[in-house]
Amino acid sequence: SIDVIDVQDWHFIPAAVTLKKAFGIPFVYSIESLEDHRSHGANSPFNMAIKSIEWLGMYEASKILVKSEWMAGEAVRIYKVPEAKIRVVKIGSEGWLRTVLETYKSLKEGS
């Protein structure tokens, strides 16, 4: 069985939300970048659709993983994500993998 889904990009948010709602599988949204940074100042319908999907992912995710305090701050600033929902995981630092696995385990156990 699948206990937790880790979504790595906005492209997969609709699938993660569908699985969450259909089967009760929690998901983690691992953020590498945000549309506001990739396309600074862009507000075309395409960019706005991506921003909407990013927002949906942050709203529906059980936890959000980011690589830096700066990105955590940006998620809070741009999408009003509660800070308690975000975990900073500095890939390559000591204990980073343990932090990710502990996040998965906490969701599996429902805490």
mmCIF file of N, CA and C in Angstrom, residues 3-6 26-29 62-65 85-88 96-111:
data_model
loop_
_atom_site.group_PDB
_atom_site.id
_atom_site.type_symbol
_atom_site.label_atom_id
_atom_site.label_comp_id
_atom_site.label_asym_id
_atom_site.label_seq_id
_atom_site.Cartn_x
_atom_site.Cartn_y
_atom_site.Cartn_z
ATOM 1 N N ASP A 3 1.590 4.845 1.589
ATOM 2 C CA ASP A 3 1.311 5.567 2.831
ATOM 3 C C ASP A 3 1.395 7.073 2.672
ATOM 4 N N VAL A 4 2.341 7.544 1.875
ATOM 5 C CA VAL A 4 2.587 8.975 1.703
ATOM 6 C C VAL A 4 3.060 9.220 0.275
ATOM 7 N N ILE A 5 2.637 10.334 -0.295
ATOM 8 C CA ILE A 5 3.089 10.742 -1.621
ATOM 9 C C ILE A 5 3.954 11.984 -1.445
ATOM 10 N N ASP A 6 5.080 12.045 -2.160
ATOM 11 C CA ASP A 6 5.922 13.240 -2.160
ATOM 12 C C ASP A 6 5.858 13.837 -3.557
ATOM 13 N N PRO A 26 -2.049 11.013 2.472
ATOM 14 C CA PRO A 26 -1.481 12.354 2.656
ATOM 15 C C PRO A 26 -0.319 12.583 1.697
ATOM 16 N N PHE A 27 -0.068 13.868 1.403
ATOM 17 C CA PHE A 27 1.091 14.139 0.563
ATOM 18 C C PHE A 27 1.927 15.288 1.089
ATOM 19 N N VAL A 28 3.203 15.201 0.726
ATOM 20 C CA VAL A 28 4.199 16.212 1.034
ATOM 21 C C VAL A 28 4.479 16.943 -0.275
ATOM 22 N N TYR A 29 4.551 18.257 -0.214
ATOM 23 C CA TYR A 29 4.888 19.057 -1.390
ATOM 24 C C TYR A 29 6.316 19.555 -1.205
ATOM 25 N N SER A 62 -0.031 17.972 3.439
ATOM 26 C CA SER A 62 0.075 17.831 4.893
ATOM 27 C C SER A 62 1.321 18.536 5.408
ATOM 28 N N LYS A 63 2.388 18.482 4.635
ATOM 29 C CA LYS A 63 3.643 19.164 4.965
ATOM 30 C C LYS A 63 4.256 19.697 3.680
ATOM 31 N N ILE A 64 5.047 20.750 3.829
ATOM 32 C CA ILE A 64 5.775 21.339 2.714
ATOM 33 C C ILE A 64 7.255 21.293 3.065
ATOM 34 N N LEU A 65 8.050 20.745 2.152
ATOM 35 C CA LEU A 65 9.494 20.688 2.357
ATOM 36 C C LEU A 65 10.166 21.702 1.433
ATOM 37 N N LYS A 85 3.516 24.353 8.944
ATOM 38 C CA LYS A 85 3.332 23.358 7.885
ATOM 39 C C LYS A 85 4.624 23.118 7.087
ATOM 40 N N ILE A 86 5.600 23.988 7.269
ATOM 41 C CA ILE A 86 6.823 23.959 6.464
ATOM 42 C C ILE A 86 7.985 23.371 7.260
ATOM 43 N N ARG A 87 8.766 22.530 6.586
ATOM 44 C CA ARG A 87 10.024 22.019 7.164
ATOM 45 C C ARG A 87 11.152 22.347 6.202
ATOM 46 N N VAL A 88 12.211 22.915 6.744
ATOM 47 C CA VAL A 88 13.395 23.209 5.944
ATOM 48 C C VAL A 88 14.300 21.984 5.974
ATOM 49 N N TRP A 96 19.814 15.280 6.887
ATOM 50 C CA TRP A 96 18.725 15.720 6.018
ATOM 51 C C TRP A 96 17.783 14.579 5.650
ATOM 52 N N LEU A 97 18.324 13.415 5.346
ATOM 53 C CA LEU A 97 17.481 12.284 4.971
ATOM 54 C C LEU A 97 16.627 11.836 6.149
ATOM 55 N N ARG A 98 17.184 11.854 7.334
ATOM 56 C CA ARG A 98 16.428 11.494 8.537
ATOM 57 C C ARG A 98 15.233 12.443 8.712
ATOM 58 N N THR A 99 15.444 13.727 8.447
ATOM 59 C CA THR A 99 14.359 14.707 8.559
ATOM 60 C C THR A 99 13.231 14.382 7.587
ATOM 61 N N VAL A 100 13.586 14.045 6.357
ATOM 62 C CA VAL A 100 12.572 13.696 5.355
ATOM 63 C C VAL A 100 11.815 12.442 5.787
ATOM 64 N N LEU A 101 12.534 11.411 6.204
ATOM 65 C CA LEU A 101 11.885 10.160 6.613
ATOM 66 C C LEU A 101 11.021 10.354 7.856
ATOM 67 N N GLU A 102 11.454 11.193 8.780
ATOM 68 C CA GLU A 102 10.635 11.489 9.961
ATOM 69 C C GLU A 102 9.351 12.203 9.565
ATOM 70 N N THR A 103 9.443 13.071 8.568
ATOM 71 C CA THR A 103 8.245 13.750 8.066
ATOM 72 C C THR A 103 7.273 12.733 7.490
ATOM 73 N N TYR A 104 7.769 11.831 6.650
ATOM 74 C CA TYR A 104 6.914 10.786 6.085
ATOM 75 C C TYR A 104 6.280 9.945 7.191
ATOM 76 N N LYS A 105 7.092 9.536 8.154
ATOM 77 C CA LYS A 105 6.599 8.685 9.239
ATOM 78 C C LYS A 105 5.507 9.386 10.036
ATOM 79 N N SER A 106 5.682 10.671 10.310
ATOM 80 C CA SER A 106 4.670 11.397 11.085
ATOM 81 C C SER A 106 3.345 11.456 10.336
ATOM 82 N N LEU A 107 3.397 11.558 9.014
ATOM 83 C CA LEU A 107 2.162 11.585 8.228
ATOM 84 C C LEU A 107 1.517 10.208 8.179
ATOM 85 N N LYS A 108 2.337 9.186 8.058
ATOM 86 C CA LYS A 108 1.819 7.817 8.047
ATOM 87 C C LYS A 108 1.103 7.504 9.353
ATOM 88 N N GLU A 109 1.682 7.983 10.455
ATOM 89 C CA GLU A 109 1.104 7.723 11.777
ATOM 90 C C GLU A 109 -0.010 8.704 12.126
ATOM 91 N N GLY A 110 -0.200 9.702 11.267
ATOM 92 C CA GLY A 110 -1.294 10.634 11.483
ATOM 93 C C GLY A 110 -1.043 11.716 12.506
ATOM 94 N N SER A 111 0.223 12.001 12.798
ATOM 95 C CA SER A 111 0.499 13.059 13.784
ATOM 96 C C SER A 111 0.799 14.376 13.119
#
